[in-house]
mmCIF file of C-alpha atoms in Angstrom:
data_model
loop_
_atom_site.group_PDB
_atom_site.id
_atom_site.type_symbol
_atom_site.label_atom_id
_atom_site.label_comp_id
_atom_site.label_asym_id
_atom_site.label_seq_id
_atom_site.Cartn_x
_atom_site.Cartn_y
_atom_site.Cartn_z
ATOM 1 C CA MET A 1 0.000 0.000 0.000
ATOM 2 C CA SER A 2 1.263 3.527 -0.702
ATOM 3 C CA GLY A 3 1.448 5.933 2.281
ATOM 4 C CA ALA A 4 0.392 5.279 5.845
ATOM 5 C CA ALA A 5 -2.795 3.319 6.422
ATOM 6 C CA LYS A 6 -5.162 5.573 8.372
ATOM 7 C CA ILE A 7 -6.762 3.803 11.341
ATOM 8 C CA LEU A 8 -9.340 5.183 13.774
ATOM 9 C CA ALA A 9 -9.383 3.506 17.205
ATOM 10 C CA VAL A 10 -12.678 4.054 19.053
ATOM 11 C CA ASP A 11 -12.641 3.082 22.746
ATOM 12 C CA ASP A 12 -13.484 4.906 25.995
ATOM 13 C CA GLU A 13 -10.882 3.106 28.128
ATOM 14 C CA ALA A 14 -8.291 5.602 29.373
ATOM 15 C CA ASP A 15 -5.229 3.491 28.625
ATOM 16 C CA PHE A 16 -6.332 2.171 25.202
ATOM 17 C CA GLU A 17 -4.700 4.976 23.213
ATOM 18 C CA ALA A 18 -1.390 4.558 25.077
ATOM 19 C CA LEU A 19 -1.430 0.780 24.533
ATOM 20 C CA ILE A 20 -2.043 1.181 20.789
ATOM 21 C CA LYS A 21 0.717 3.763 20.388
ATOM 22 C CA GLN A 22 3.149 1.624 22.372
ATOM 23 C CA ARG A 23 2.340 -1.637 20.577
ATOM 24 C CA PHE A 24 2.486 -0.154 17.073
ATOM 25 C CA ARG A 25 5.271 2.376 17.634
ATOM 26 C CA ARG A 26 7.465 0.745 14.955
ATOM 27 C CA GLN A 27 4.720 0.956 12.323
ATOM 28 C CA ILE A 28 3.918 4.526 13.362
ATOM 29 C CA ARG A 29 7.571 5.606 13.100
ATOM 30 C CA ALA A 30 7.879 3.842 9.729
ATOM 31 C CA GLN A 31 4.724 5.664 8.597
ATOM 32 C CA GLU A 32 2.994 2.370 7.884
ATOM 33 C CA TYR A 33 0.123 3.186 10.261
ATOM 34 C CA GLU A 34 -1.377 6.546 11.172
ATOM 35 C CA PHE A 35 -3.747 6.392 14.159
ATOM 36 C CA ARG A 36 -6.595 8.702 15.157
ATOM 37 C CA PHE A 37 -8.569 8.197 18.363
ATOM 38 C CA ALA A 38 -12.154 8.703 19.541
ATOM 39 C CA ARG A 39 -13.971 7.888 22.813
ATOM 40 C CA HIS A 40 -17.430 7.024 21.466
ATOM 41 C CA GLY A 41 -19.452 6.633 18.272
ATOM 42 C CA GLU A 42 -20.479 10.260 17.794
ATOM 43 C CA GLU A 43 -16.902 11.422 18.178
ATOM 44 C CA ALA A 44 -15.850 8.757 15.687
ATOM 45 C CA LEU A 45 -18.378 10.048 13.139
ATOM 46 C CA ALA A 46 -16.938 13.543 13.519
ATOM 47 C CA VAL A 47 -13.387 12.237 12.965
ATOM 48 C CA LEU A 48 -14.514 10.293 9.869
ATOM 49 C CA ALA A 49 -16.198 13.385 8.474
ATOM 50 C CA ASP A 50 -13.005 15.367 9.069
ATOM 51 C CA ASP A 51 -10.743 12.724 7.497
ATOM 52 C CA PRO A 52 -12.510 10.669 4.793
ATOM 53 C CA ASP A 53 -9.260 8.823 3.989
ATOM 54 C CA ILE A 54 -9.568 6.723 7.162
ATOM 55 C CA GLU A 55 -9.990 3.156 5.941
ATOM 56 C CA LEU A 56 -10.060 1.036 9.113
ATOM 57 C CA LEU A 57 -11.835 1.277 12.489
ATOM 58 C CA LEU A 58 -10.846 -0.531 15.681
ATOM 59 C CA LEU A 59 -14.164 -0.363 17.509
ATOM 60 C CA ASP A 60 -15.263 -1.171 21.065
ATOM 61 C CA ILE A 61 -18.913 -2.111 21.705
ATOM 62 C CA ASN A 62 -19.661 -0.765 25.192
ATOM 63 C CA MET A 63 -19.137 3.034 25.108
ATOM 64 C CA PRO A 64 -21.053 6.109 26.319
ATOM 65 C CA VAL A 65 -23.067 8.466 24.038
ATOM 66 C CA MET A 66 -23.084 6.042 21.083
ATOM 67 C CA ASP A 67 -22.034 2.398 21.436
ATOM 68 C CA GLY A 68 -20.149 0.405 18.812
ATOM 69 C CA LEU A 69 -23.096 -1.584 17.468
ATOM 70 C CA THR A 70 -25.084 1.621 16.941
ATOM 71 C CA LEU A 71 -22.109 3.168 15.135
ATOM 72 C CA LEU A 72 -21.949 0.109 12.897
ATOM 73 C CA ARG A 73 -25.613 0.555 12.003
ATOM 74 C CA VAL A 74 -25.075 4.237 11.203
ATOM 75 C CA LEU A 75 -22.050 3.477 9.031
ATOM 76 C CA ARG A 76 -24.036 0.851 7.143
ATOM 77 C CA GLU A 77 -26.941 3.267 6.599
ATOM 78 C CA ARG A 78 -24.481 5.813 5.221
ATOM 79 C CA GLN A 79 -22.928 3.139 2.981
ATOM 80 C CA SER A 80 -19.500 3.893 4.414
ATOM 81 C CA LEU A 81 -16.623 1.963 2.848
ATOM 82 C CA VAL A 82 -14.524 1.939 6.033
ATOM 83 C CA ARG A 83 -13.681 -1.551 7.349
ATOM 84 C CA VAL A 84 -14.360 -2.314 11.043
ATOM 85 C CA ILE A 85 -12.629 -4.664 13.478
ATOM 86 C CA ILE A 86 -14.621 -5.044 16.713
ATOM 87 C CA ILE A 87 -12.469 -5.158 19.871
ATOM 88 C CA SER A 88 -14.684 -5.925 22.865
ATOM 89 C CA ALA A 89 -14.958 -7.833 26.109
ATOM 90 C CA TYR A 90 -18.527 -8.682 25.059
ATOM 91 C CA GLY A 91 -17.594 -11.667 22.944
ATOM 92 C CA ASP A 92 -20.822 -13.630 23.212
ATOM 93 C CA MET A 93 -22.336 -15.059 20.042
ATOM 94 C CA ALA A 94 -25.214 -12.554 20.011
ATOM 95 C CA ASN A 95 -22.850 -9.573 19.882
ATOM 96 C CA ILE A 96 -20.622 -11.246 17.322
ATOM 97 C CA ARG A 97 -23.579 -12.016 15.044
ATOM 98 C CA THR A 98 -25.024 -8.515 15.431
ATOM 99 C CA ALA A 99 -21.646 -6.941 14.622
ATOM 100 C CA MET A 100 -21.102 -9.141 11.567
ATOM 101 C CA ASN A 101 -24.628 -8.563 10.317
ATOM 102 C CA ARG A 102 -24.003 -4.821 10.529
ATOM 103 C CA GLY A 103 -20.846 -5.056 8.450
ATOM 104 C CA ALA A 104 -17.952 -5.735 10.845
ATOM 105 C CA PHE A 105 -14.996 -7.360 9.106
ATOM 106 C CA ASP A 106 -13.625 -9.218 12.140
ATOM 107 C CA PHE A 107 -14.045 -9.577 15.925
ATOM 108 C CA ILE A 108 -11.356 -9.665 18.643
ATOM 109 C CA THR A 109 -12.116 -10.174 22.334
ATOM 110 C CA LYS A 110 -10.563 -8.386 25.289
ATOM 111 C CA PRO A 111 -8.126 -8.661 26.920
ATOM 112 C CA VAL A 112 -6.459 -7.974 23.566
ATOM 113 C CA ASP A 113 -3.856 -10.327 22.182
ATOM 114 C CA PHE A 114 -1.859 -7.651 20.348
ATOM 115 C CA ALA A 115 -0.044 -10.166 18.172
ATOM 116 C CA ASP A 116 -3.446 -11.392 16.983
ATOM 117 C CA LEU A 117 -4.610 -7.786 16.558
ATOM 118 C CA GLU A 118 -1.583 -6.961 14.402
ATOM 119 C CA LEU A 119 -2.241 -9.962 12.161
ATOM 120 C CA THR A 120 -5.914 -9.019 11.918
ATOM 121 C CA ILE A 121 -5.076 -5.407 11.020
ATOM 122 C CA ASP A 122 -2.646 -6.583 8.320
ATOM 123 C CA LYS A 123 -5.214 -9.023 6.941
ATOM 124 C CA THR A 124 -7.877 -6.315 6.856
ATOM 125 C CA LEU A 125 -5.590 -3.801 5.159
ATOM 126 C CA GLU A 126 -4.686 -6.431 2.554
ATOM 127 C CA SER A 127 -8.386 -6.909 1.910
ATOM 128 C CA ILE A 128 -8.831 -3.139 1.557
ATOM 129 C CA ALA A 129 -5.889 -2.975 -0.867
ATOM 130 C CA HIS A 130 -7.404 -5.810 -2.906
ATOM 131 C CA LEU A 131 -10.748 -4.035 -3.102
ATOM 132 C CA ARG A 132 -9.023 -0.826 -4.132
ATOM 133 C CA GLY A 133 -7.264 -2.745 -6.880
ATOM 134 C CA LEU A 134 -10.611 -4.068 -8.090
ATOM 135 C CA ASP A 135 -11.992 -0.515 -8.009
ATOM 136 C CA ARG A 136 -9.052 0.667 -10.130
ATOM 137 C CA GLN A 137 -9.690 -2.146 -12.593
ATOM 138 C CA ARG A 138 -13.376 -1.220 -12.782
ATOM 139 C CA ALA A 139 -12.454 2.432 -13.289
ATOM 140 C CA ALA A 140 -10.014 1.455 -16.051
ATOM 141 C CA ALA A 141 -12.713 -0.672 -17.674
ATOM 142 C CA GLU A 142 -15.137 2.250 -17.537
ATOM 143 C CA ARG A 143 -12.515 4.517 -19.109
ATOM 144 C CA ALA A 144 -11.993 1.927 -21.831
ATOM 145 C CA ARG A 145 -15.747 1.796 -22.483
ATOM 146 C CA THR A 146 -15.869 5.588 -22.575
ATOM 147 C CA ASN A 147 -13.055 5.657 -25.113
ATOM 148 C CA LEU A 148 -14.719 2.937 -27.177
ATOM 149 C CA SER A 149 -18.001 4.847 -27.132
ATOM 150 C CA ARG A 150 -16.279 7.703 -28.931
ATOM 151 C CA TYR A 151 -15.652 5.461 -31.924
ATOM 152 C CA PHE A 152 -18.263 2.707 -31.847
ATOM 153 C CA SER A 153 -22.019 2.720 -31.589
ATOM 154 C CA PRO A 154 -23.283 1.867 -28.059
ATOM 155 C CA ASN A 155 -24.586 -1.563 -29.082
ATOM 156 C CA LEU A 156 -21.027 -2.588 -30.043
ATOM 157 C CA VAL A 157 -19.142 -1.220 -27.038
ATOM 158 C CA GLU A 158 -19.934 -4.110 -24.686
ATOM 159 C CA MET A 159 -18.903 -6.635 -27.348
ATOM 160 C CA LEU A 160 -15.589 -4.863 -27.931
ATOM 161 C CA ALA A 161 -14.911 -4.478 -24.207
ATOM 162 C CA HIS A 162 -15.299 -8.187 -23.447
ATOM 163 C CA ARG A 163 -13.442 -9.794 -26.349
ATOM 164 C CA ASP A 164 -9.689 -10.335 -26.565
ATOM 165 C CA GLU A 165 -9.797 -10.116 -30.379
ATOM 166 C CA PRO A 166 -13.112 -8.364 -31.031
ATOM 167 C CA LEU A 167 -12.536 -7.645 -34.705
ATOM 168 C CA GLY A 168 -11.087 -11.031 -35.571
ATOM 169 C CA PRO A 169 -8.703 -11.875 -38.447
ATOM 170 C CA VAL A 170 -8.442 -9.998 -41.751
ATOM 171 C CA ARG A 171 -11.588 -10.635 -43.745
ATOM 172 C CA ARG A 172 -13.608 -9.497 -46.740
ATOM 173 C CA GLU A 173 -17.051 -8.038 -46.054
ATOM 174 C CA THR A 174 -19.751 -6.075 -47.846
ATOM 175 C CA VAL A 175 -20.126 -2.758 -46.053
ATOM 176 C CA ALA A 176 -21.529 0.722 -46.479
ATOM 177 C CA VAL A 177 -18.926 3.493 -46.358
ATOM 178 C CA LEU A 178 -19.468 7.168 -45.548
ATOM 179 C CA PHE A 179 -17.061 10.091 -45.795
ATOM 180 C CA VAL A 180 -18.025 13.547 -44.509
ATOM 181 C CA ASP A 181 -16.072 16.776 -44.116
ATOM 182 C CA ILE A 182 -16.520 20.546 -43.845
ATOM 183 C CA VAL A 183 -16.480 22.400 -47.151
ATOM 184 C CA GLY A 184 -13.694 25.007 -47.239
ATOM 185 C CA PHE A 185 -12.270 23.986 -43.894
ATOM 186 C CA THR A 186 -8.616 24.503 -44.873
ATOM 187 C CA GLY A 187 -9.238 28.099 -45.878
ATOM 188 C CA MET A 188 -11.273 28.724 -42.725
ATOM 189 C CA ALA A 189 -8.568 27.269 -40.490
ATOM 190 C CA GLU A 190 -5.913 29.586 -41.946
ATOM 191 C CA ASN A 191 -7.760 32.595 -40.532
ATOM 192 C CA MET A 192 -8.727 31.139 -37.155
ATOM 193 C CA PRO A 193 -6.753 30.847 -33.896
ATOM 194 C CA PRO A 194 -5.645 27.233 -33.302
ATOM 195 C CA GLU A 195 -7.874 26.987 -30.220
ATOM 196 C CA SER A 196 -10.917 27.989 -32.269
ATOM 197 C CA VAL A 197 -10.034 25.407 -34.917
ATOM 198 C CA VAL A 198 -9.930 22.650 -32.292
ATOM 199 C CA THR A 199 -13.239 23.805 -30.795
ATOM 200 C CA LEU A 200 -14.880 23.785 -34.231
ATOM 201 C CA LEU A 201 -13.550 20.302 -35.006
ATOM 202 C CA ARG A 202 -14.760 18.932 -31.683
ATOM 203 C CA GLU A 203 -18.255 20.304 -32.214
ATOM 204 C CA PHE A 204 -18.337 18.955 -35.752
ATOM 205 C CA HIS A 205 -17.058 15.524 -34.758
ATOM 206 C CA GLU A 206 -19.477 15.228 -31.827
ATOM 207 C CA ARG A 207 -22.519 16.159 -33.903
ATOM 208 C CA MET A 208 -21.645 13.945 -36.846
ATOM 209 C CA ALA A 209 -20.489 10.990 -34.735
ATOM 210 C CA ALA A 210 -23.796 11.130 -32.835
ATOM 211 C CA GLN A 211 -25.604 10.504 -36.128
ATOM 212 C CA ILE A 212 -23.216 7.687 -37.066
ATOM 213 C CA PHE A 213 -23.736 5.918 -33.757
ATOM 214 C CA ALA A 214 -27.495 6.474 -33.820
ATOM 215 C CA CYS A 215 -27.592 4.585 -37.122
ATOM 216 C CA GLY A 216 -25.390 1.706 -35.940
ATOM 217 C CA GLY A 217 -22.217 2.842 -37.693
ATOM 218 C CA THR A 218 -18.604 2.939 -36.568
ATOM 219 C CA VAL A 219 -16.108 5.783 -36.846
ATOM 220 C CA GLU A 220 -13.172 4.184 -38.597
ATOM 221 C CA LYS A 221 -11.033 7.351 -38.605
ATOM 222 C CA TYR A 222 -10.960 11.035 -37.904
ATOM 223 C CA ILE A 223 -8.712 12.718 -40.491
ATOM 224 C CA GLY A 224 -8.630 16.412 -39.656
ATOM 225 C CA ASP A 225 -12.138 17.639 -40.401
ATOM 226 C CA GLU A 226 -12.959 14.454 -42.301
ATOM 227 C CA ILE A 227 -14.747 11.485 -40.759
ATOM 228 C CA PHE A 228 -14.584 8.011 -42.274
ATOM 229 C CA ALA A 229 -17.441 5.795 -41.083
ATOM 230 C CA VAL A 230 -18.381 2.196 -41.808
ATOM 231 C CA PHE A 231 -21.717 0.398 -41.480
ATOM 232 C CA GLY A 232 -21.363 -3.373 -41.080
ATOM 233 C CA LEU A 233 -17.857 -3.343 -39.593
ATOM 234 C CA LEU A 234 -18.252 -6.234 -37.152
ATOM 235 C CA LYS A 235 -21.071 -8.023 -38.926
ATOM 236 C CA ALA A 236 -22.711 -7.234 -42.248
ATOM 237 C CA GLU A 237 -26.442 -6.563 -41.979
ATOM 238 C CA VAL A 238 -29.125 -6.175 -44.659
ATOM 239 C CA ASP A 239 -29.810 -2.624 -43.446
ATOM 240 C CA ASP A 240 -26.230 -1.331 -43.687
ATOM 241 C CA ALA A 241 -26.819 0.640 -46.890
ATOM 242 C CA ALA A 242 -30.115 2.008 -45.570
ATOM 243 C CA ASN A 243 -28.491 2.973 -42.285
ATOM 244 C CA ALA A 244 -25.743 4.846 -44.114
ATOM 245 C CA LEU A 245 -28.348 6.834 -46.068
ATOM 246 C CA ARG A 246 -30.300 7.508 -42.861
ATOM 247 C CA CYS A 247 -27.079 8.699 -41.269
ATOM 248 C CA ALA A 248 -26.347 11.096 -44.148
ATOM 249 C CA ASN A 249 -29.835 12.541 -43.859
ATOM 250 C CA GLY A 250 -29.385 12.890 -40.097
ATOM 251 C CA MET A 251 -26.074 14.679 -40.626
ATOM 252 C CA LEU A 252 -27.690 17.232 -42.923
ATOM 253 C CA ALA A 253 -30.461 17.818 -40.380
ATOM 254 C CA ALA A 254 -27.869 18.149 -37.586
ATOM 255 C CA LEU A 255 -25.963 20.668 -39.700
ATOM 256 C CA ASP A 256 -29.123 22.737 -40.210
ATOM 257 C CA ALA A 257 -29.666 22.815 -36.432
ATOM 258 C CA TRP A 258 -26.038 23.718 -35.798
ATOM 259 C CA ASN A 259 -26.114 26.516 -38.368
ATOM 260 C CA GLY A 260 -29.186 27.887 -36.606
ATOM 261 C CA GLU A 261 -27.184 28.050 -33.380
ATOM 262 C CA ARG A 262 -24.240 29.610 -35.179
ATOM 263 C CA ALA A 263 -26.477 32.297 -36.692
ATOM 264 C CA VAL A 264 -27.694 33.303 -33.233
ATOM 265 C CA SER A 265 -24.033 33.649 -32.170
ATOM 266 C CA GLY A 266 -23.184 35.676 -35.266
ATOM 267 C CA GLU A 267 -21.079 32.895 -36.803
ATOM 268 C CA PRO A 268 -21.182 32.001 -40.506
ATOM 269 C CA ALA A 269 -23.059 28.953 -41.758
ATOM 270 C CA LEU A 270 -21.082 25.802 -42.545
ATOM 271 C CA SER A 271 -21.473 23.396 -45.439
ATOM 272 C CA ILE A 272 -20.537 19.733 -45.531
ATOM 273 C CA GLY A 273 -19.889 17.171 -48.237
ATOM 274 C CA ILE A 274 -20.927 13.529 -47.826
ATOM 275 C CA GLY A 275 -20.011 10.585 -50.046
ATOM 276 C CA LEU A 276 -21.723 7.194 -49.712
ATOM 277 C CA ASN A 277 -20.877 3.847 -51.279
ATOM 278 C CA TYR A 278 -21.713 0.187 -50.712
ATOM 279 C CA GLY A 279 -19.728 -2.882 -51.676
ATOM 280 C CA PRO A 280 -16.929 -5.288 -50.751
ATOM 281 C CA ALA A 281 -13.983 -4.191 -48.628
ATOM 282 C CA VAL A 282 -11.122 -5.834 -46.772
ATOM 283 C CA MET A 283 -10.755 -5.101 -43.075
ATOM 284 C CA GLY A 284 -8.087 -5.950 -40.548
ATOM 285 C CA ASP A 285 -4.975 -4.770 -38.729
ATOM 286 C CA VAL A 286 -2.234 -3.003 -40.668
ATOM 287 C CA GLY A 287 1.163 -1.742 -39.546
ATOM 288 C CA SER A 288 4.052 -3.404 -37.716
ATOM 289 C CA ASP A 289 4.665 -5.091 -34.384
ATOM 290 C CA GLN A 290 5.521 -1.646 -32.986
ATOM 291 C CA GLY A 291 2.157 -0.197 -33.961
ATOM 292 C CA LEU A 292 -1.023 -1.689 -35.405
ATOM 293 C CA SER A 293 -4.269 -0.032 -36.381
ATOM 294 C CA PHE A 294 -7.517 -1.454 -37.670
ATOM 295 C CA THR A 295 -8.529 -0.248 -41.112
ATOM 296 C CA VAL A 296 -10.963 -0.868 -43.951
ATOM 297 C CA VAL A 297 -9.548 -0.733 -47.482
ATOM 298 C CA GLY A 298 -10.601 -1.416 -51.051
ATOM 299 C CA ASP A 299 -12.199 0.161 -54.111
ATOM 300 C CA THR A 300 -15.475 0.658 -52.214
ATOM 301 C CA VAL A 301 -13.675 2.903 -49.735
ATOM 302 C CA ASN A 302 -11.689 4.777 -52.388
ATOM 303 C CA THR A 303 -14.832 5.389 -54.422
ATOM 304 C CA ALA A 304 -16.730 6.730 -51.411
ATOM 305 C CA SER A 305 -13.880 9.179 -50.747
ATOM 306 C CA ARG A 306 -13.969 10.365 -54.368
ATOM 307 C CA LEU A 307 -17.743 10.745 -54.219
ATOM 308 C CA GLN A 308 -17.272 13.033 -51.269
ATOM 309 C CA ALA A 309 -14.797 15.125 -53.276
ATOM 310 C CA LEU A 310 -17.338 15.236 -56.117
ATOM 311 C CA THR A 311 -19.778 17.127 -53.878
ATOM 312 C CA ARG A 312 -17.657 20.242 -54.525
ATOM 313 C CA ASP A 313 -17.827 19.941 -58.302
ATOM 314 C CA LEU A 314 -21.573 19.309 -58.293
ATOM 315 C CA ASN A 315 -22.292 21.899 -55.567
ATOM 316 C CA THR A 316 -24.307 19.422 -53.533
ATOM 317 C CA PRO A 317 -23.923 18.245 -49.928
ATOM 318 C CA LEU A 318 -24.510 14.572 -50.739
ATOM 319 C CA VAL A 319 -23.376 12.176 -53.461
ATOM 320 C CA VAL A 320 -24.664 8.604 -53.222
ATOM 321 C CA ALA A 321 -23.372 5.680 -55.281
ATOM 322 C CA ASP A 322 -25.997 3.700 -57.140
ATOM 323 C CA ALA A 323 -24.911 0.647 -55.145
ATOM 324 C CA ILE A 324 -26.540 2.227 -52.078
ATOM 325 C CA VAL A 325 -29.762 3.017 -53.925
ATOM 326 C CA SER A 326 -29.922 -0.411 -55.567
ATOM 327 C CA SER A 327 -29.513 -2.124 -52.213
ATOM 328 C CA ILE A 328 -32.383 -0.140 -50.705
ATOM 329 C CA ASP A 329 -34.657 -0.029 -53.767
ATOM 330 C CA GLY A 330 -37.955 -1.741 -53.046
ATOM 331 C CA ALA A 331 -37.860 -0.956 -49.333
ATOM 332 C CA GLN A 332 -41.301 -0.777 -47.757
ATOM 333 C CA SER A 333 -40.354 1.671 -45.005
ATOM 334 C CA PRO A 334 -42.051 5.064 -45.543
ATOM 335 C CA GLU A 335 -38.890 6.730 -44.248
ATOM 336 C CA LEU A 336 -36.672 4.987 -46.799
ATOM 337 C CA LYS A 337 -39.165 5.619 -49.605
ATOM 338 C CA MET A 338 -39.038 9.306 -48.739
ATOM 339 C CA LEU A 339 -35.242 9.333 -48.641
ATOM 340 C CA LEU A 340 -34.992 7.588 -52.010
ATOM 341 C CA ALA A 341 -37.559 9.950 -53.515
ATOM 342 C CA SER A 342 -35.436 12.920 -52.408
ATOM 343 C CA LEU A 343 -32.479 11.743 -54.530
ATOM 344 C CA LEU A 344 -31.825 12.863 -58.091
ATOM 345 C CA ASP A 345 -30.319 10.455 -60.639
ATOM 346 C CA GLN A 346 -27.216 12.098 -62.132
ATOM 347 C CA GLY A 347 -26.250 9.174 -64.366
ATOM 348 C CA GLU A 348 -22.698 7.966 -64.916
ATOM 349 C CA GLN A 349 -19.912 10.141 -63.551
ATOM 350 C CA ALA A 350 -16.164 9.791 -64.074
ATOM 351 C CA LEU A 351 -14.162 9.959 -60.863
ATOM 352 C CA LYS A 352 -10.611 11.243 -60.521
ATOM 353 C CA GLY A 353 -8.093 8.428 -60.275
ATOM 354 C CA ARG A 354 -10.629 5.739 -61.186
ATOM 355 C CA SER A 355 -10.930 4.156 -64.623
ATOM 356 C CA GLY A 356 -14.603 3.161 -64.498
ATOM 357 C CA ALA A 357 -17.498 5.617 -64.254
ATOM 358 C CA VAL A 358 -19.984 5.343 -61.402
ATOM 359 C CA ARG A 359 -23.689 6.024 -61.521
ATOM 360 C CA ILE A 360 -24.515 8.530 -58.804
ATOM 361 C CA TRP A 361 -27.442 10.186 -57.058
ATOM 362 C CA THR A 362 -27.495 13.545 -55.323
ATOM 363 C CA THR A 363 -29.809 15.188 -52.867
ATOM 364 C CA ALA A 364 -32.213 17.826 -54.112
ATOM 365 C CA ARG A 365 -31.132 20.207 -51.349
ATOM 366 C CA GLY A 366 -28.385 22.671 -52.165
#
């Protein structure tokens, strides 16, 4: 354990404090133990309130004002985490059972065998240290879940947190891919303080990621102002293409709401560009033994990125590959029918760096 273990000894006998200090003088000098003293339960409660780092009580039963068993009941009602060793001449079974039922960790009878008391204190402190270790592990697990929740939709976080190899070996899968970024961000960033750039990016990422997660997607990467998201990362589903289109629509609605807030603050409106595609991709770890990262690669991904770039040329916030539309076509959902009806067929379009043309659809909104 790091630092002195703080122990509160609660007993009304006049010589008890002197006996404790004499018996444990070595541990006190070595700063292994740090003792505080109280004469009854109410005084003990005041000491605990003054020093919440106290982790162990040595507690007598028969005391004035507030006896030990009553103090145990109060501590239990307050859900105190302090451990209690009862030290009492009243060692009958009734008292022992009452003390244990109220949360006592151990029971020692008077006259005190100080060698036994020392062993009991050490055992109790070891138990406290073990529990603290478990608390640290739980806290680390919660931090891990929090970090995962920044990248994965909530329904995937538990799966990722409990698997040693959650994403498995390199594999080929049919997925929906979405790229989104802020139009003109580079030029904007040149004229903004760095702190303002970071604030803008955080707001953008939070709002867009919320839509991705709401639609069951995963943030594969943040690349400056660009977000690369995948639908069907862990397991391909029939609704992946539909979910990607829902997500794009949600992003545009979120942008409208954000621009409304920005207008109230006197800030200029922002525009975004979204590219969507659906098809086969290869996913798995890339890198070296010194550093690995999970990634999704393939023509489906490259095409989605180029469709996003095409939003600038076509002056539209959304470009959707026909593979998305074809996958959803025939859907009975009124929502999906409405989303499909809002798209305009732009025919075959040549993409930079790609030999084959791609049939695309754009949103009617400018």
